[in-house]
Structure formats: structure tokens, C-alpha cells
PDB file of C-alpha atoms in Angstrom:
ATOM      1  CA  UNK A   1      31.774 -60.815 102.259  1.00  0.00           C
ATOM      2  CA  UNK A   2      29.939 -64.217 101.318  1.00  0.00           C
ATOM      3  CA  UNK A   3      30.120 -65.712  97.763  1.00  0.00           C
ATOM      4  CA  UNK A   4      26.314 -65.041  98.248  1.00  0.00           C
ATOM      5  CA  UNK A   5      26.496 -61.017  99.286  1.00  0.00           C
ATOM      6  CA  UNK A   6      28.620 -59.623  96.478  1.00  0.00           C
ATOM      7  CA  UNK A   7      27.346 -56.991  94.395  1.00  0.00           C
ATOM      8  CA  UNK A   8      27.649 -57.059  90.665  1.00  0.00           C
ATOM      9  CA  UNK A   9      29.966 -54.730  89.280  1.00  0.00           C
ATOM     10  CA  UNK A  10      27.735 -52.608  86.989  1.00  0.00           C
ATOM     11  CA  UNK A  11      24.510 -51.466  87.483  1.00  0.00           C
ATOM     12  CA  UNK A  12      21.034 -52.871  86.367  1.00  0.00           C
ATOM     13  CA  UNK A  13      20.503 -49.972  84.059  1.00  0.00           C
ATOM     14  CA  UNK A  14      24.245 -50.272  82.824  1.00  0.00           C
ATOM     15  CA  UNK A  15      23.577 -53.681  82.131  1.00  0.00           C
ATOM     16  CA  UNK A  16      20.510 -52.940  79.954  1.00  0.00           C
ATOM     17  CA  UNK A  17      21.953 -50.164  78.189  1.00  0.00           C
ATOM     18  CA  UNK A  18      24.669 -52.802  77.407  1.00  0.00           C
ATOM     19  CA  UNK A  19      22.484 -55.155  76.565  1.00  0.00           C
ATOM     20  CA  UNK A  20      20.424 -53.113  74.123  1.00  0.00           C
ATOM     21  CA  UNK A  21      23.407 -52.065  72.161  1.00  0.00           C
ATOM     22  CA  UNK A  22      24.467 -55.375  71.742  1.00  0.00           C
ATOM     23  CA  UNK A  23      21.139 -56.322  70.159  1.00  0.00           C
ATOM     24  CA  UNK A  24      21.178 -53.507  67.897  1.00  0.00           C
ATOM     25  CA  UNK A  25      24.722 -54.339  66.491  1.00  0.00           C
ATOM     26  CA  UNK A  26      23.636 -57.675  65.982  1.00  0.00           C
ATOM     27  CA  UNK A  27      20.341 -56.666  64.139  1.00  0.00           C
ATOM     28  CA  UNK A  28      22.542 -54.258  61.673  1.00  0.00           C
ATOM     29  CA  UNK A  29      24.760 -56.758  60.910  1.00  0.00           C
ATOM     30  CA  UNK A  30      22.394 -59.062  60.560  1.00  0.00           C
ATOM     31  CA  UNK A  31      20.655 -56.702  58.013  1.00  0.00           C
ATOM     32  CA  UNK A  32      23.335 -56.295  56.235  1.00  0.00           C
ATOM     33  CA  UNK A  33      24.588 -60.321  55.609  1.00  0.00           C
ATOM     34  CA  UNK A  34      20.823 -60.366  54.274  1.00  0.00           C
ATOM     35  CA  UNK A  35      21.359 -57.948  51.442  1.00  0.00           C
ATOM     36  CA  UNK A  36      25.323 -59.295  50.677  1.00  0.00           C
ATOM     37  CA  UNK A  37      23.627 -62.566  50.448  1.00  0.00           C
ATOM     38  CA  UNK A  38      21.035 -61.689  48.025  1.00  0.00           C
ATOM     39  CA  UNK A  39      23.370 -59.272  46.271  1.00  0.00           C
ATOM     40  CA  UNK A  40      25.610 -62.681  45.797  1.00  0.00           C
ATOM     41  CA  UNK A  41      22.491 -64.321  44.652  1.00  0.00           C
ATOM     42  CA  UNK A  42      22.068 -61.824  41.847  1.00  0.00           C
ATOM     43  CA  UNK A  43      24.815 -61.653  40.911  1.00  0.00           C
ATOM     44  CA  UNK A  44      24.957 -65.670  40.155  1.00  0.00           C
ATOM     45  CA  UNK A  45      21.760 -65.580  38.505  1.00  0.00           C
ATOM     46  CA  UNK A  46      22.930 -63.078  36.179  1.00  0.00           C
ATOM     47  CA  UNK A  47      26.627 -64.716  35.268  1.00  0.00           C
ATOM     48  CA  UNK A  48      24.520 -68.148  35.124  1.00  0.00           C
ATOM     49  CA  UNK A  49      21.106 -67.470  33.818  1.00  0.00           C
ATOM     50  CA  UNK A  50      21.105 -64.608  30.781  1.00  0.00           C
ATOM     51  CA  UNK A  51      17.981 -63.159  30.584  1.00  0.00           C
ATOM     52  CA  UNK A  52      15.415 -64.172  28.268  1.00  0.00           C
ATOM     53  CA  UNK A  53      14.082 -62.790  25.099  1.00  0.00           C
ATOM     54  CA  UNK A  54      10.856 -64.547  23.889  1.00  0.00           C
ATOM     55  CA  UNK A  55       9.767 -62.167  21.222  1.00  0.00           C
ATOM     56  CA  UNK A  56      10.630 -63.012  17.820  1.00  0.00           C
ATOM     57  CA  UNK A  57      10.930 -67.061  18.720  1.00  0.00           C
ATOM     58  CA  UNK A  58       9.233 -69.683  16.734  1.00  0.00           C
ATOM     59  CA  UNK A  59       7.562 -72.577  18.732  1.00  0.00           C
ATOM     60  CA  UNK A  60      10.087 -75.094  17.429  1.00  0.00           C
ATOM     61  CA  UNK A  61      13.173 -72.469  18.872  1.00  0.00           C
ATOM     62  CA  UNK A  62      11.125 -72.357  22.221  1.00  0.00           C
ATOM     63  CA  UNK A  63      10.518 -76.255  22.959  1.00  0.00           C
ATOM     64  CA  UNK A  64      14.191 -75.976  21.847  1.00  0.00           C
ATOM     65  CA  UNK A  65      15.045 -73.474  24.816  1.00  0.00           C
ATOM     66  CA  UNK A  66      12.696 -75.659  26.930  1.00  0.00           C
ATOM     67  CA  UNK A  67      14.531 -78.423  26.463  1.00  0.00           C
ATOM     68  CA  UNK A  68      17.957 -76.801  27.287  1.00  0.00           C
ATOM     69  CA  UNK A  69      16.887 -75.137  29.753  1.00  0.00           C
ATOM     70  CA  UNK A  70      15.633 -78.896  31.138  1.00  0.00           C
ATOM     71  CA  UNK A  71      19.310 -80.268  30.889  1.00  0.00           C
ATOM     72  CA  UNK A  72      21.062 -77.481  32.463  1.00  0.00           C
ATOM     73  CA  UNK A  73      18.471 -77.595  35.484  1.00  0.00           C
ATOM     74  CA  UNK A  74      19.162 -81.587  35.363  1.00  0.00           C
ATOM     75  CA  UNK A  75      23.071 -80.913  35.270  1.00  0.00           C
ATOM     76  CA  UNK A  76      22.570 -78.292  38.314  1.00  0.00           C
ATOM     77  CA  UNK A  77      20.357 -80.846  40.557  1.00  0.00           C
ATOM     78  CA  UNK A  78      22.980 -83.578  39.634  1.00  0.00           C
ATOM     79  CA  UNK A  79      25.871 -81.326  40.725  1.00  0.00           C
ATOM     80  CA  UNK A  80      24.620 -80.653  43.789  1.00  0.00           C
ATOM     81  CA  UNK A  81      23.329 -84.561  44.659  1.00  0.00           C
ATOM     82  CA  UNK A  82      26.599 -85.140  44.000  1.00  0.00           C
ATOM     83  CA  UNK A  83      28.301 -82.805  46.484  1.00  0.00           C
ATOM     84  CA  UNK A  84      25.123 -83.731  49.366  1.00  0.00           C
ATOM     85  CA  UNK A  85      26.440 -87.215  48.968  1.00  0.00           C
ATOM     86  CA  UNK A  86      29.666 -86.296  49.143  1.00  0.00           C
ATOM     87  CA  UNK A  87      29.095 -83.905  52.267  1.00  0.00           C
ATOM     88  CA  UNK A  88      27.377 -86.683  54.113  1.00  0.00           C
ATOM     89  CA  UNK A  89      30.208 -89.149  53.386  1.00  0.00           C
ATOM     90  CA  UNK A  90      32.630 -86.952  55.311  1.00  0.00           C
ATOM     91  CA  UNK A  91      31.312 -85.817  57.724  1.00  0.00           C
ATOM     92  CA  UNK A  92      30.189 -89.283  58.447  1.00  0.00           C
ATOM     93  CA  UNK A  93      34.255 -89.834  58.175  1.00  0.00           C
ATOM     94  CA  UNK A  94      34.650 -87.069  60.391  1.00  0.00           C
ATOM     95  CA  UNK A  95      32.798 -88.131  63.120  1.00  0.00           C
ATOM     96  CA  UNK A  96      34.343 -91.815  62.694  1.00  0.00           C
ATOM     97  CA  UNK A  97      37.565 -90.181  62.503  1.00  0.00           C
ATOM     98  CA  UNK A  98      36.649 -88.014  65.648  1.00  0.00           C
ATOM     99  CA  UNK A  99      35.355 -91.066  67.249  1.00  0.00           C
ATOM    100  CA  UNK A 100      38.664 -92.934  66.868  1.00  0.00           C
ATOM    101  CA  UNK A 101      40.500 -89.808  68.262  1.00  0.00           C
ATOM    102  CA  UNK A 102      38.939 -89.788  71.600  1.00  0.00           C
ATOM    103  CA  UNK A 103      39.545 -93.488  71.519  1.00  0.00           C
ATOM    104  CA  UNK A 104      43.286 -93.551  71.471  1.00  0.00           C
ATOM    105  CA  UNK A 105      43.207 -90.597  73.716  1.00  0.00           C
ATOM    106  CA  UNK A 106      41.656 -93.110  76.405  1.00  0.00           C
ATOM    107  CA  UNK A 107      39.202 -89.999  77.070  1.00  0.00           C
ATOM    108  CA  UNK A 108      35.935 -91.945  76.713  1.00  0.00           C
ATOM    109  CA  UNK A 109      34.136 -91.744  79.603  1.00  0.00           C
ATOM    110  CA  UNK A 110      32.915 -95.468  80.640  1.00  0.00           C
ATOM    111  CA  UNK A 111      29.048 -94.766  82.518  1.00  0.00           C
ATOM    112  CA  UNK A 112      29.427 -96.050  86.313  1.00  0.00           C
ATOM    113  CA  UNK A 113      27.788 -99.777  86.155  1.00  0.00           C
ATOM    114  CA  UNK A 114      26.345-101.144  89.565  1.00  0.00           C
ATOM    115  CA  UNK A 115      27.808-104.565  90.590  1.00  0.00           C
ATOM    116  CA  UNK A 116      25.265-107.325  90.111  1.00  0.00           C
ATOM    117  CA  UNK A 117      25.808-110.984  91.305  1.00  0.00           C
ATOM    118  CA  UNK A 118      24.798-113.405  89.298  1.00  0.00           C
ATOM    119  CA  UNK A 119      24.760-116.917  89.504  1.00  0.00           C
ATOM    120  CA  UNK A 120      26.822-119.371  87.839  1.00  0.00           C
ATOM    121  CA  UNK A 121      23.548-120.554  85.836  1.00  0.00           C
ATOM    122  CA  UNK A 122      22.912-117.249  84.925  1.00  0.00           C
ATOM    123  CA  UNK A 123      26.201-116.565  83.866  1.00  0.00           C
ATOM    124  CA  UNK A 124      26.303-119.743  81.617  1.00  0.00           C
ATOM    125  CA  UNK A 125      22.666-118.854  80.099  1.00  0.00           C
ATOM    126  CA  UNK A 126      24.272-115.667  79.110  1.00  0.00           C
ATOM    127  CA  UNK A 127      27.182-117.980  77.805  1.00  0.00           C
ATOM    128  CA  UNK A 128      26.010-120.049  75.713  1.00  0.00           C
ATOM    129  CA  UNK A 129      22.314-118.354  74.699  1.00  0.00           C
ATOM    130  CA  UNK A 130      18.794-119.517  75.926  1.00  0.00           C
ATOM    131  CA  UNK A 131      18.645-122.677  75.365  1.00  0.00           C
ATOM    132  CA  UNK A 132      20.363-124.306  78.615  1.00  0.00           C
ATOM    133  CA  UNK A 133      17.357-124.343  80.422  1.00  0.00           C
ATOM    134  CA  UNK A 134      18.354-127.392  82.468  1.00  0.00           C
ATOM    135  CA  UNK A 135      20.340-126.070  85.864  1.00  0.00           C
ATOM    136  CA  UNK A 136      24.073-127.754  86.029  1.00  0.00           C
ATOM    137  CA  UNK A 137      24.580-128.498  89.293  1.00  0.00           C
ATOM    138  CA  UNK A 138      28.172-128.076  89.780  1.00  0.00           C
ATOM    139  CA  UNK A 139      28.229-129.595  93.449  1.00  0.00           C
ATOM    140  CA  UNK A 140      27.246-133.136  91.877  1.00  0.00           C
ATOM    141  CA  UNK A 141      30.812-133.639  90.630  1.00  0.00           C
ATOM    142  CA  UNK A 142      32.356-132.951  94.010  1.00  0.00           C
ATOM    143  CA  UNK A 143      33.328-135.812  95.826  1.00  0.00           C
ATOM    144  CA  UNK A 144      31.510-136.392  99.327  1.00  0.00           C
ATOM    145  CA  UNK A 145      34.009-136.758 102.599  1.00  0.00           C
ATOM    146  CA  UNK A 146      31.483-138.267 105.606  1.00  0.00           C
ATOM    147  CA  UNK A 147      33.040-137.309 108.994  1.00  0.00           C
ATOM    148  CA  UNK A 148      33.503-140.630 110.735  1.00  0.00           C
ATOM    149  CA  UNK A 149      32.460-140.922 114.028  1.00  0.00           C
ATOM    150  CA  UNK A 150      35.396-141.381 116.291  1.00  0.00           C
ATOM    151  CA  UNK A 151      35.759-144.377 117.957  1.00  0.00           C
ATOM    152  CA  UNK A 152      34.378-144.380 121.459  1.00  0.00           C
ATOM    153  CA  UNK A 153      37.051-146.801 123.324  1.00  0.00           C
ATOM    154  CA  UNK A 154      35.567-148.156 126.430  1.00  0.00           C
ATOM    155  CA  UNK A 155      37.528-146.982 129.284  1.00  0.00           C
ATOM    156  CA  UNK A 156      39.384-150.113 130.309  1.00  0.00           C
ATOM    157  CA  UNK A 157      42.346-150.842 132.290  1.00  0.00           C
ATOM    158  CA  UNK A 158      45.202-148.916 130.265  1.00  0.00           C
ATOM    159  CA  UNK A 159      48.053-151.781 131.092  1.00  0.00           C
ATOM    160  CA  UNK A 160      45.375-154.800 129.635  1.00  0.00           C
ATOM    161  CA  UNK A 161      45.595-152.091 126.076  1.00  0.00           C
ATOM    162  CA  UNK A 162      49.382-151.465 126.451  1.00  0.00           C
ATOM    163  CA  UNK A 163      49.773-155.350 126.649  1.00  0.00           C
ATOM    164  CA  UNK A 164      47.529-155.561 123.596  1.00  0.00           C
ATOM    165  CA  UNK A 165      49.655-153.136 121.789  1.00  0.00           C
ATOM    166  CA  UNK A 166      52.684-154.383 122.127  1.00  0.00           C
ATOM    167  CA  UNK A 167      54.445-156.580 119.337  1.00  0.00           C
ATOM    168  CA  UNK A 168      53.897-156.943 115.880  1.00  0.00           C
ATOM    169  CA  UNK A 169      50.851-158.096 117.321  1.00  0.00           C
ATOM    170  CA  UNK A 170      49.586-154.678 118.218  1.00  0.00           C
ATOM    171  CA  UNK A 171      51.183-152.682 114.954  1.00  0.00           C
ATOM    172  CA  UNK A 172      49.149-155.234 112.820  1.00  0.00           C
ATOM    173  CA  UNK A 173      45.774-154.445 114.927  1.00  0.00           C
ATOM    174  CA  UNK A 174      46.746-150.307 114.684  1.00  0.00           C
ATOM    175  CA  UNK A 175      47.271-151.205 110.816  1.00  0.00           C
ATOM    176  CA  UNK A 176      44.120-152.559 110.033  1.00  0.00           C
ATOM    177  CA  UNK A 177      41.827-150.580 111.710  1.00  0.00           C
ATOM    178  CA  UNK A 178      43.274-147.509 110.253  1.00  0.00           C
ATOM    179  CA  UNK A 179      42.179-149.538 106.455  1.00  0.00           C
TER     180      UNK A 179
END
């Protein structure tokens, strides 16, 4: 059989049943973290907060309940500013750590770049910022070699040359006109 032919190993309806049972598990338990969690809550409140008994108080003992009641809430949000700040600062370590990790590994994964030819002014634009705006031309500097035109010798009686040549007479000629 193809990859494409084979049959799954269960049934639909197996599959559904499966499915179904899963979800209901998962709703129970859900369920019941909800009421551990507000059970926990409770009992927090209770070990932190006492209950309150107004009757009986004078205004000066209430503004004096208010007012204690206004540092404790100020040491609470304090507390936990602290430990948000402190959260943030590592994980922002933890990533930087993490960071470093993969790093040293040599596991970072460089994106493919196309190839792009630039040209040399380009390149020293990017160099040395905008402001060469002027093009360098680099061919200026090169020094110039002019093809001489080889010397047409008139076709003349090779012994009148040879007698030419011969001597000091003839290595002086050959001397100069290679200067």
C-alpha cells in the first residue's frame, strides 16, 4: 500500500469516543484546580486579613484602622513591585543568558543572503558614510602603455641591411632606436 491508502488504526467513532473522554477529564480537573485555587485564596485571606469588627469603634479608632489598613495595602503593592521588577530582570537574564547559549553552541541559524555586486563607489559610500558624493575614479592612477606601431621596414635588398648592421656601426644604430 501507498503512504496515501493506509487506513487509520481506530475507527471514526473510536476516535470520538476517545476524544470526548479526554475533554471530560480535562473539564473535571479543570473544575477542580478552580476550587483548590480559591480554597488557597481563602485560606490567605483569612491567615492575612482577620475579620473585622466595627461595632463598638469610635471614629478616632476607625480612621486609626483606616490608616493601617492603608500601610499594610502600601507594604503589599510594594512587595509585589518589588518581585515584578525582579521577575522581569531575570527573565530578561534568562533570555540573554539563553541567547549566549545558542551562541557558543554555533547553532544560530544565519538567514540565506543573495549575492549582490556592488561597485567599488558603492562600497566606499557605504565605507565612509554619505558624504563622498564625488566618484573616485580608480583607473586615473593607472599608468597608460600606448601600443607602438611596429616599424614597417621597406623591403630592401637584405645584404645592403646586413652591410648596415655590421660593426659597432650597426649595434650603435640597433641601440638607439630601441631608446
Amino acid at each position: 500500500m501507498s503512504a496515501g491508502n493506509t487506513k487509520p488504526k481506530i475507527s471514526a467513532s473510536r476516535r470520538l469516543f476517545l476524544k470526548t473522554k479526554l475533554l471530560k477529564k480535562a473539564v473535571t480537573m479543570w473544575e477542580n484546580e478552580k476550587q483548590t485555587l480559591k480554597e488557597e485564596r481563602e485560606r490567605v485571606l483569612s491567615e492575612k486579613v482577620p475579620g473585622l469588627q466595627f461595632s463598638g469603634l469610635s471614629v478616632q479608632d476607625l480612621q486609626n484602622l483606616c490608616k493601617e489598613l492603608h500601610h499594610k495595602i502600601d507594604a503589599a503593592d510594594e512587595e509585589r513591585y518589588d518581585i515584578a521588577a525582579k521577575v522581569t530582570i531575570n527573565s530578561l537574564k534568562v533570555t540573554d543568558l539563553s541567547q549566549q547559549i545558542i551562541e557558543l553552541k554555533g547553532k544560530m541559524k544565519r538567514p540565506n543572503l543573495k549575492r549582490v555586486r556592488v561597485s567599488a563607489d558603492a562600497m566606499l559610500g557605504a565605507l565612509l558614510g554619505a558624504k563622498v558624493k564625488e566618484s573616485v575614479d580608480f583607473k586615473a592612477n593607472l599608468k597608460t602603455v600606448k601600443k607602438e606601431d611596429e616599424k614597417k621596414e621597406e623591403v630592401t635588398d637584405w645584404r645592403k641591411n646586413v652591410d648596415a648592421m655590421s660593426g659597432m656601426e650597426g649595434r650603435k644604430k640597433l641601440f638607439n632606436s630601441g631608446q
